[in-house]
Amino acid sequence: MAEPSRVITALRRSVRVEAAPGPVPGRPARTSVLLNPRRLEVLLAAASYPGIHLRSLSRLLLSSLPALRHHVGVLEAEGLVRTVRRGRRAHVFVTSLVPPREEAFLLILGDPVDRRVIVRVGAGPGAGRRELAAGLRMPRSTLDRSLRRLETAATLRVTRRSGRARVWPSAAWRRFEASCAEAAEGRIARFAAVLEKQGLHPAVEPSEPGRARILVDGPRGRLRFVYVANPLLAPAAA
């Protein structure tokens, strides 16, 4: 059984990368940029954590930022990923997997504080700030900053009555939640098409809803990994 070359421990844990038995099919005349092991890692990470910023990606892949920027640049030139700037951060998305209208919500999921807050608000709509802070065990100052960001991003809305503020998920966020589940199968098909176009001979295996096991050609053999197509089911990034 071939051992996946340089597929690092953190990524192996997050998307369950493992070697798969069987020979590698013949290579196409044009060698894929994804046969570079680091670039394959970057693509898998960006698919699993849509909108991950470069520093988080660097920690996840145990790679220096200059080297990572080089590989992201190669993938971007190939049309496989795109980078989106928010302030001083550059966020990486796999091209064709995420519609631009969902980018802001995916960036929220990538922030550990904002993610905790919106998940809590979704589970208990109409809660007050004091209840949220107590339930999250979060300082009020941290919560208030997060609520301002989330309200600005139209992720939640705040109602005020009799001097008391209550927090609700926005209709746009509820639509995003629904689309994450409804669009999962389409994302799996589009990601498989990306890998097929690169000559990696993907084979999609049945899995639980919102996820798929995919076999691809790796640098030294076939690899199997889990692609989480529903971003709400993805684990938190490093």
CSV table of N, CA and C in Angstrom, one decimal, residues 113-197:
chain,number,residue,atom,x,y,z
A,113,VAL,N,-14.8,32.7,17.5
A,113,VAL,CA,-15.7,33.4,18.4
A,113,VAL,C,-17.1,33.6,17.7
A,114,ASP,N,-17.0,34.2,16.5
A,114,ASP,CA,-18.3,34.4,15.8
A,114,ASP,C,-19.1,33.1,15.6
A,115,ARG,N,-18.4,32.1,15.3
A,115,ARG,CA,-19.1,30.8,15.1
A,115,ARG,C,-19.8,30.3,16.3
A,116,ARG,N,-19.2,30.4,17.5
A,116,ARG,CA,-19.8,30.0,18.7
A,116,ARG,C,-21.1,30.9,19.0
A,117,VAL,N,-20.9,32.2,18.7
A,117,VAL,CA,-22.0,33.1,19.0
A,117,VAL,C,-23.2,32.8,18.1
A,118,ILE,N,-23.0,32.7,16.8
A,118,ILE,CA,-24.1,32.5,15.8
A,118,ILE,C,-24.8,31.1,16.1
A,119,VAL,N,-24.0,30.1,16.4
A,119,VAL,CA,-24.5,28.8,16.7
A,119,VAL,C,-25.4,28.9,17.9
A,120,ARG,N,-25.0,29.6,18.9
A,120,ARG,CA,-25.8,29.7,20.2
A,120,ARG,C,-27.1,30.5,19.9
A,121,VAL,N,-27.0,31.6,19.1
A,121,VAL,CA,-28.1,32.4,18.8
A,121,VAL,C,-29.1,31.5,18.0
A,122,GLY,N,-28.6,30.7,17.0
A,122,GLY,CA,-29.5,29.9,16.3
A,122,GLY,C,-30.2,28.8,17.1
A,123,ALA,N,-29.5,28.3,18.1
A,123,ALA,CA,-30.1,27.3,19.0
A,123,ALA,C,-31.1,27.9,20.0
A,124,GLY,N,-31.0,29.2,20.3
A,124,GLY,CA,-31.9,29.8,21.3
A,124,GLY,C,-32.2,31.2,20.8
A,125,PRO,N,-33.0,31.4,19.7
A,125,PRO,CA,-33.3,32.7,19.2
A,125,PRO,C,-34.1,33.5,20.2
A,126,GLY,N,-33.8,34.8,20.2
A,126,GLY,CA,-34.5,35.7,21.1
A,126,GLY,C,-33.8,35.9,22.5
A,127,ALA,N,-32.6,35.3,22.6
A,127,ALA,CA,-31.9,35.5,23.9
A,127,ALA,C,-31.4,36.9,24.1
A,128,GLY,N,-31.2,37.3,25.3
A,128,GLY,CA,-30.6,38.6,25.6
A,128,GLY,C,-29.1,38.5,25.7
A,129,ARG,N,-28.5,39.6,25.7
A,129,ARG,CA,-27.0,39.6,25.8
A,129,ARG,C,-26.5,38.9,27.1
A,130,ARG,N,-27.1,39.2,28.2
A,130,ARG,CA,-26.7,38.6,29.4
A,130,ARG,C,-26.8,37.1,29.4
A,131,GLU,N,-27.9,36.6,28.8
A,131,GLU,CA,-28.1,35.1,28.7
A,131,GLU,C,-27.0,34.5,27.8
A,132,LEU,N,-26.8,35.2,26.7
A,132,LEU,CA,-25.8,34.7,25.8
A,132,LEU,C,-24.4,34.7,26.4
A,133,ALA,N,-24.0,35.7,27.1
A,133,ALA,CA,-22.7,35.8,27.7
A,133,ALA,C,-22.5,34.7,28.7
A,134,ALA,N,-23.6,34.4,29.5
A,134,ALA,CA,-23.5,33.4,30.5
A,134,ALA,C,-23.5,32.0,29.9
A,135,GLY,N,-24.3,31.8,28.9
A,135,GLY,CA,-24.3,30.5,28.2
A,135,GLY,C,-23.1,30.2,27.5
A,136,LEU,N,-22.4,31.2,26.9
A,136,LEU,CA,-21.2,31.0,26.2
A,136,LEU,C,-19.9,31.1,27.1
A,137,ARG,N,-20.2,31.5,28.4
A,137,ARG,CA,-19.0,31.8,29.3
A,137,ARG,C,-18.0,32.7,28.6
A,138,MET,N,-18.6,33.8,28.1
A,138,MET,CA,-17.8,34.7,27.3
A,138,MET,C,-17.9,36.1,27.9
A,139,PRO,N,-16.7,36.8,28.0
A,139,PRO,CA,-16.8,38.2,28.6
A,139,PRO,C,-17.8,39.1,27.7
A,140,ARG,N,-18.5,40.0,28.4
A,140,ARG,CA,-19.4,40.8,27.6
A,140,ARG,C,-18.8,41.6,26.6
A,141,SER,N,-17.6,42.1,26.8
A,141,SER,CA,-16.9,42.9,25.8
A,141,SER,C,-16.6,42.1,24.5
A,142,THR,N,-16.2,40.8,24.7
A,142,THR,CA,-15.9,39.9,23.6
A,142,THR,C,-17.2,39.6,22.8
A,143,LEU,N,-18.3,39.4,23.6
A,143,LEU,CA,-19.6,39.1,23.0
A,143,LEU,C,-20.1,40.3,22.2
A,144,ASP,N,-20.0,41.5,22.8
A,144,ASP,CA,-20.5,42.7,22.1
A,144,ASP,C,-19.8,42.9,20.8
A,145,ARG,N,-18.4,42.7,20.8
A,145,ARG,CA,-17.7,42.9,19.5
A,145,ARG,C,-18.2,41.9,18.5
A,146,SER,N,-18.4,40.7,18.9
A,146,SER,CA,-18.8,39.7,18.0
A,146,SER,C,-20.2,40.0,17.4
A,147,LEU,N,-21.1,40.4,18.3
A,147,LEU,CA,-22.5,40.8,17.9
A,147,LEU,C,-22.5,41.9,16.9
A,148,ARG,N,-21.6,42.9,17.1
A,148,ARG,CA,-21.5,44.0,16.2
A,148,ARG,C,-21.1,43.5,14.8
A,149,ARG,N,-20.1,42.6,14.8
A,149,ARG,CA,-19.6,42.1,13.5
A,149,ARG,C,-20.7,41.3,12.8
A,150,LEU,N,-21.4,40.5,13.6
A,150,LEU,CA,-22.5,39.6,13.0
A,150,LEU,C,-23.6,40.4,12.5
A,151,GLU,N,-24.0,41.5,13.2
A,151,GLU,CA,-25.1,42.4,12.8
A,151,GLU,C,-24.7,43.1,11.5
A,152,THR,N,-23.5,43.6,11.5
A,152,THR,CA,-23.0,44.3,10.3
A,152,THR,C,-23.0,43.4,9.1
A,153,ALA,N,-22.7,42.1,9.3
A,153,ALA,CA,-22.7,41.1,8.2
A,153,ALA,C,-24.1,40.5,7.9
A,154,ALA,N,-25.1,41.1,8.5
A,154,ALA,CA,-26.5,40.7,8.3
A,154,ALA,C,-26.7,39.2,8.6
A,155,THR,N,-25.9,38.7,9.6
A,155,THR,CA,-26.0,37.3,10.1
A,155,THR,C,-27.1,37.2,11.2
A,156,LEU,N,-27.2,38.3,12.0
A,156,LEU,CA,-28.2,38.3,13.0
A,156,LEU,C,-28.9,39.7,13.1
A,157,ARG,N,-30.0,39.8,13.8
A,157,ARG,CA,-30.6,41.1,14.0
A,157,ARG,C,-30.9,41.2,15.5
A,158,VAL,N,-30.9,42.4,15.9
A,158,VAL,CA,-31.1,42.8,17.3
A,158,VAL,C,-32.4,43.6,17.4
A,159,THR,N,-33.3,43.1,18.3
A,159,THR,CA,-34.6,43.9,18.5
A,159,THR,C,-34.5,44.5,19.9
A,160,ARG,N,-35.0,45.6,20.1
A,160,ARG,CA,-35.0,46.3,21.4
A,160,ARG,C,-36.4,46.7,21.8
A,161,ARG,N,-36.8,46.3,23.0
A,161,ARG,CA,-38.1,46.6,23.5
A,161,ARG,C,-38.0,46.8,25.0
A,162,SER,N,-38.6,47.8,25.5
A,162,SER,CA,-38.5,48.2,26.9
A,162,SER,C,-37.1,48.2,27.5
A,163,GLY,N,-36.2,48.7,26.7
A,163,GLY,CA,-34.8,48.8,27.1
A,163,GLY,C,-34.0,47.5,27.1
A,164,ARG,N,-34.6,46.4,26.6
A,164,ARG,CA,-33.9,45.2,26.6
A,164,ARG,C,-33.7,44.7,25.1
A,165,ALA,N,-32.4,44.3,24.8
A,165,ALA,CA,-32.1,43.9,23.5
A,165,ALA,C,-32.2,42.4,23.4
A,166,ARG,N,-32.7,41.9,22.3
A,166,ARG,CA,-32.8,40.4,22.1
A,166,ARG,C,-32.2,40.1,20.7
A,167,VAL,N,-31.6,39.0,20.6
A,167,VAL,CA,-30.8,38.7,19.4
A,167,VAL,C,-31.4,37.5,18.7
A,168,TRP,N,-31.5,37.6,17.4
A,168,TRP,CA,-32.2,36.6,16.5
A,168,TRP,C,-31.3,36.4,15.3
A,169,PRO,N,-31.3,35.1,14.8
A,169,PRO,CA,-30.6,34.9,13.5
A,169,PRO,C,-31.4,35.6,12.4
A,170,SER,N,-30.7,36.1,11.4
A,170,SER,CA,-31.4,36.8,10.3
A,170,SER,C,-32.0,35.8,9.4
A,171,ALA,N,-32.9,36.3,8.5
A,171,ALA,CA,-33.5,35.5,7.5
A,171,ALA,C,-32.4,35.0,6.5
A,172,ALA,N,-31.5,35.9,6.2
A,172,ALA,CA,-30.4,35.5,5.3
A,172,ALA,C,-29.6,34.4,5.9
A,173,TRP,N,-29.3,34.4,7.2
A,173,TRP,CA,-28.5,33.3,7.8
A,173,TRP,C,-29.3,32.0,7.7
A,174,ARG,N,-30.6,32.1,8.0
A,174,ARG,CA,-31.4,30.9,7.9
A,174,ARG,C,-31.4,30.3,6.5
A,175,ARG,N,-31.5,31.2,5.5
A,175,ARG,CA,-31.4,30.7,4.1
A,175,ARG,C,-30.0,30.0,3.9
A,176,PHE,N,-29.0,30.6,4.4
A,176,PHE,CA,-27.6,30.0,4.2
A,176,PHE,C,-27.6,28.7,4.9
A,177,GLU,N,-28.1,28.5,6.1
A,177,GLU,CA,-28.1,27.2,6.8
A,177,GLU,C,-28.8,26.2,5.9
A,178,ALA,N,-30.0,26.5,5.4
A,178,ALA,CA,-30.7,25.6,4.5
A,178,ALA,C,-29.9,25.2,3.3
A,179,SER,N,-29.3,26.2,2.7
A,179,SER,CA,-28.6,26.0,1.4
A,179,SER,C,-27.3,25.1,1.7
A,180,CYS,N,-26.7,25.2,2.8
A,180,CYS,CA,-25.6,24.4,3.1
A,180,CYS,C,-25.9,22.9,3.0
A,181,ALA,N,-27.1,22.5,3.5
A,181,ALA,CA,-27.5,21.1,3.4
A,181,ALA,C,-28.0,20.8,2.0
A,182,GLU,N,-28.8,21.7,1.4
A,182,GLU,CA,-29.4,21.4,0.2
A,182,GLU,C,-28.4,21.3,-1.0
A,183,ALA,N,-27.3,22.1,-0.9
A,183,ALA,CA,-26.3,22.2,-2.0
A,183,ALA,C,-25.2,21.2,-1.8
A,184,ALA,N,-25.2,20.4,-0.8
A,184,ALA,CA,-24.0,19.6,-0.5
A,184,ALA,C,-23.7,18.6,-1.6
A,185,GLU,N,-24.7,17.9,-2.1
A,185,GLU,CA,-24.5,17.0,-3.2
A,185,GLU,C,-23.9,17.7,-4.5
A,186,GLY,N,-24.4,18.9,-4.7
A,186,GLY,CA,-23.9,19.6,-5.9
A,186,GLY,C,-22.4,20.0,-5.7
A,187,ARG,N,-22.0,20.3,-4.4
A,187,ARG,CA,-20.6,20.7,-4.1
A,187,ARG,C,-19.8,19.4,-4.3
A,188,ILE,N,-20.2,18.3,-3.9
A,188,ILE,CA,-19.5,17.0,-4.1
A,188,ILE,C,-19.2,16.8,-5.6
A,189,ALA,N,-20.2,17.0,-6.4
A,189,ALA,CA,-20.1,16.7,-7.8
A,189,ALA,C,-19.1,17.7,-8.4
A,190,ARG,N,-19.2,19.0,-8.0
A,190,ARG,CA,-18.3,20.0,-8.6
A,190,ARG,C,-16.9,19.8,-8.1
A,191,PHE,N,-16.7,19.4,-6.9
A,191,PHE,CA,-15.3,19.1,-6.4
A,191,PHE,C,-14.7,18.0,-7.2
A,192,ALA,N,-15.5,16.9,-7.4
A,192,ALA,CA,-15.1,15.8,-8.2
A,192,ALA,C,-14.7,16.2,-9.6
A,193,ALA,N,-15.5,17.1,-10.1
A,193,ALA,CA,-15.2,17.6,-11.5
A,193,ALA,C,-13.9,18.4,-11.5
A,194,VAL,N,-13.6,19.1,-10.5
A,194,VAL,CA,-12.3,19.8,-10.4
A,194,VAL,C,-11.1,18.8,-10.4
A,195,LEU,N,-11.3,17.8,-9.6
A,195,LEU,CA,-10.2,16.8,-9.5
A,195,LEU,C,-10.1,16.0,-10.8
A,196,GLU,N,-11.2,15.7,-11.5
A,196,GLU,CA,-11.2,15.0,-12.7
A,196,GLU,C,-10.5,15.8,-13.8
A,197,LYS,N,-10.8,17.1,-13.8
A,197,LYS,CA,-10.1,18.0,-14.8
A,197,LYS,C,-8.6,18.0,-14.7
